[in-house]
Short mmCIF file of C-alpha atoms in Angstrom, two decimals:
data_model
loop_
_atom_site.label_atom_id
_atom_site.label_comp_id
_atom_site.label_asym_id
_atom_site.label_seq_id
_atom_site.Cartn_x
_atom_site.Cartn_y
_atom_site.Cartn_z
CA UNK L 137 6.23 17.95 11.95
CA UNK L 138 5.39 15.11 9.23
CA UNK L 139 7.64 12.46 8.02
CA UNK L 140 6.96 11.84 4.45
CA UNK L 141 7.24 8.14 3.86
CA UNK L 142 4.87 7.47 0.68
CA UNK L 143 1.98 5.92 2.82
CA UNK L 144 -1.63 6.98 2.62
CA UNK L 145 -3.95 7.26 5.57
CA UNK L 146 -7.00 8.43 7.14
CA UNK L 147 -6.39 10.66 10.13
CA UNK L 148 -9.79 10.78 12.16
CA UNK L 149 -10.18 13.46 15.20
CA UNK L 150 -7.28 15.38 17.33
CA UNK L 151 -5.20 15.12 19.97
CA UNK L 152 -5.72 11.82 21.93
CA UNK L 153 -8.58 11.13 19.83
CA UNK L 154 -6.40 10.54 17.11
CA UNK L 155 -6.94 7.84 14.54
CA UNK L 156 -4.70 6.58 11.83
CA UNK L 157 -6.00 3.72 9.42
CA UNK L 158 -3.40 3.13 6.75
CA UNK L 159 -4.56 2.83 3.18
CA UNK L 160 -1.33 1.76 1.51
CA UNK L 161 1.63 2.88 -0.22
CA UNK L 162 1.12 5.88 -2.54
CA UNK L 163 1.88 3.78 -6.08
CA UNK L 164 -0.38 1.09 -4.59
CA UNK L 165 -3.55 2.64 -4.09
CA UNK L 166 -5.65 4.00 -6.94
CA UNK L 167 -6.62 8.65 -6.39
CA UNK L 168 -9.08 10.66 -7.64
CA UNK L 169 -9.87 13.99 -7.01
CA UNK L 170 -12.36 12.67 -4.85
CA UNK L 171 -10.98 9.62 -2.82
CA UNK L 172 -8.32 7.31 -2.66
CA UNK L 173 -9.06 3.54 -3.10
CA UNK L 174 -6.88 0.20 -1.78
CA UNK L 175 -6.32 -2.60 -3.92
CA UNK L 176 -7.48 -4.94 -0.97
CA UNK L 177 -10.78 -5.72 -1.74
CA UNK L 178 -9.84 -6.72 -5.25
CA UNK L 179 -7.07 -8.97 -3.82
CA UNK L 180 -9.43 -10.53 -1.64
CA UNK L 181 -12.12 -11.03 -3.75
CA UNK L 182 -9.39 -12.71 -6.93
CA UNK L 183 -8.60 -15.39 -4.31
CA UNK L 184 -11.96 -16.47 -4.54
CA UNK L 185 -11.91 -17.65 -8.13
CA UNK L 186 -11.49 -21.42 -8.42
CA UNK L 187 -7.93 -22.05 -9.64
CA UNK L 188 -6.36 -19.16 -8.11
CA UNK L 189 -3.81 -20.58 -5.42
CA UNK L 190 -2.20 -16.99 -4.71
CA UNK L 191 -3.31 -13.31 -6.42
CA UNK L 192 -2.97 -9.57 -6.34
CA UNK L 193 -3.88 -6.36 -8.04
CA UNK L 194 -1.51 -3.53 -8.69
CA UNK L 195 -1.37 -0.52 -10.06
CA UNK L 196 0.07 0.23 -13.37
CA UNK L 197 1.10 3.24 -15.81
CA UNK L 198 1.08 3.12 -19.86
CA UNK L 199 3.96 4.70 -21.66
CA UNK L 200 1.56 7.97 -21.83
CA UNK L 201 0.83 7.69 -18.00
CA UNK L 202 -2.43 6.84 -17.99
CA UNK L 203 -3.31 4.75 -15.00
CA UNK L 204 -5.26 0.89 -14.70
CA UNK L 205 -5.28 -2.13 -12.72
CA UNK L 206 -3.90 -5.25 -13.31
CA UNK L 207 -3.34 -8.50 -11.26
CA UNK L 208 -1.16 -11.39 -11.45
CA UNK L 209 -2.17 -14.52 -10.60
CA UNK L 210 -0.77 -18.03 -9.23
CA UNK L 211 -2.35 -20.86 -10.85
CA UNK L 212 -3.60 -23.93 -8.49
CA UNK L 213 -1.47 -27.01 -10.41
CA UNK L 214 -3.42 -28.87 -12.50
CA UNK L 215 -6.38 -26.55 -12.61
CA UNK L 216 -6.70 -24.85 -16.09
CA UNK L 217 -7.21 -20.62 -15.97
CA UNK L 218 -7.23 -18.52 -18.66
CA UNK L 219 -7.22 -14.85 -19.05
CA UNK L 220 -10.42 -14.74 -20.31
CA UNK L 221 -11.82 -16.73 -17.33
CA UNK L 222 -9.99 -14.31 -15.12
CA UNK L 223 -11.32 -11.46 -16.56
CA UNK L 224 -15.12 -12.63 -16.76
CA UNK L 225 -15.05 -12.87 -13.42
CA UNK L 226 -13.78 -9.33 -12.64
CA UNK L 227 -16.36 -7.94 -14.56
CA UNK L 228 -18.84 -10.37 -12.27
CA UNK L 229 -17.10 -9.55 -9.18
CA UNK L 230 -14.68 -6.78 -8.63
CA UNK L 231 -16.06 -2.90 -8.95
CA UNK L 232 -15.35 -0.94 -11.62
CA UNK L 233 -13.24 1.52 -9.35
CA UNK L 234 -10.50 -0.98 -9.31
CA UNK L 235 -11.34 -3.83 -11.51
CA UNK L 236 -8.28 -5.34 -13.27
CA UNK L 237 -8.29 -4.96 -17.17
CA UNK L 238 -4.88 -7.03 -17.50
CA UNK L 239 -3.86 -10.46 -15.97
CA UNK L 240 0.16 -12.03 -15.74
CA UNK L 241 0.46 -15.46 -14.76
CA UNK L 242 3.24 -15.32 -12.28
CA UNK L 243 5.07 -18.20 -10.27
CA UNK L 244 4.91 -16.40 -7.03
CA UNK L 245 3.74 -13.31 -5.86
CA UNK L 246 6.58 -10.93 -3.69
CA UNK L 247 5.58 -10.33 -0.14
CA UNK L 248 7.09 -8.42 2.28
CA UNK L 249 7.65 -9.47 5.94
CA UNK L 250 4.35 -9.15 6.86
CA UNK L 251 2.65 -11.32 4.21
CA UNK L 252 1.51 -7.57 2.36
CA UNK L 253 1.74 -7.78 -1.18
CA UNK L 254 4.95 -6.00 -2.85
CA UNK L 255 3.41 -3.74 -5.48
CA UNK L 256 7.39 -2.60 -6.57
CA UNK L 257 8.43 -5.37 -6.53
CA UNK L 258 5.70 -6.60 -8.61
CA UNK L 259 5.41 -3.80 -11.03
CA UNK L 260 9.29 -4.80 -11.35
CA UNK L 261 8.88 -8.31 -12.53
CA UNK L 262 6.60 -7.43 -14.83
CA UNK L 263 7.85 -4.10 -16.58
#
């Protein structure tokens, strides 16, 4: 019997062998017809960009449904960060698979109890 609960994960081999490695919530993770991708990577790799004090990428619709990354970032204080700058370094840094194509400056980015990153939340604050 399953429990449907909106997360995505890799089940590897049976019985006791069983392995579950969770990929993430089903409107946080980007699907193909060929594989699903996480979000983490790109998270990790944004905090790497001088100026960034906190970051994440999410997943986002259009009003005809088509589907794209975007992030929102936390500006260090006093350091200057455009858009621009943000989005140069995607393009350096971040694959294509789930390189942002739209940045928000945000205050603060919503977490859940575990420190994850709270993609509803954050698609909320800036619908």
């Amino acid at each position: 019997t399953w429990l449907y609960t909106g997360d995505i994960a890799d089940l590897e081999g049976d019985g006791e062998t069983l392995r579950i490695q969770f990929i993430g919530r089903s409107e946080d993770v980007l699907t193909d017809e060929f594989q699903t991708r996480s979000l983490d990577r790109a998270h990790a790799l944004l905090r790497g960009l001088k100026g960034v004090q906190d970051s994440a990428a999410y997943v986002t619709k259009d009003t005809k449904g088509s589907v794209s990354v975007a992030c929102a970032i936390v500006k260090t204080e006093g350091v200057p960060l455009t858009e621009k700058q943000v989005l140069d370094y995607c393009t350096a840094k971040i694959p294509d698979s789930i390189r942002p194509t739209r940045v928000s400056f945000v205050d603060a980015i919503p977490r859940d109890g575990g420190g994850n990153v709270n993609g509803s939340k954050l698609r909320a604050q800036l619908s």
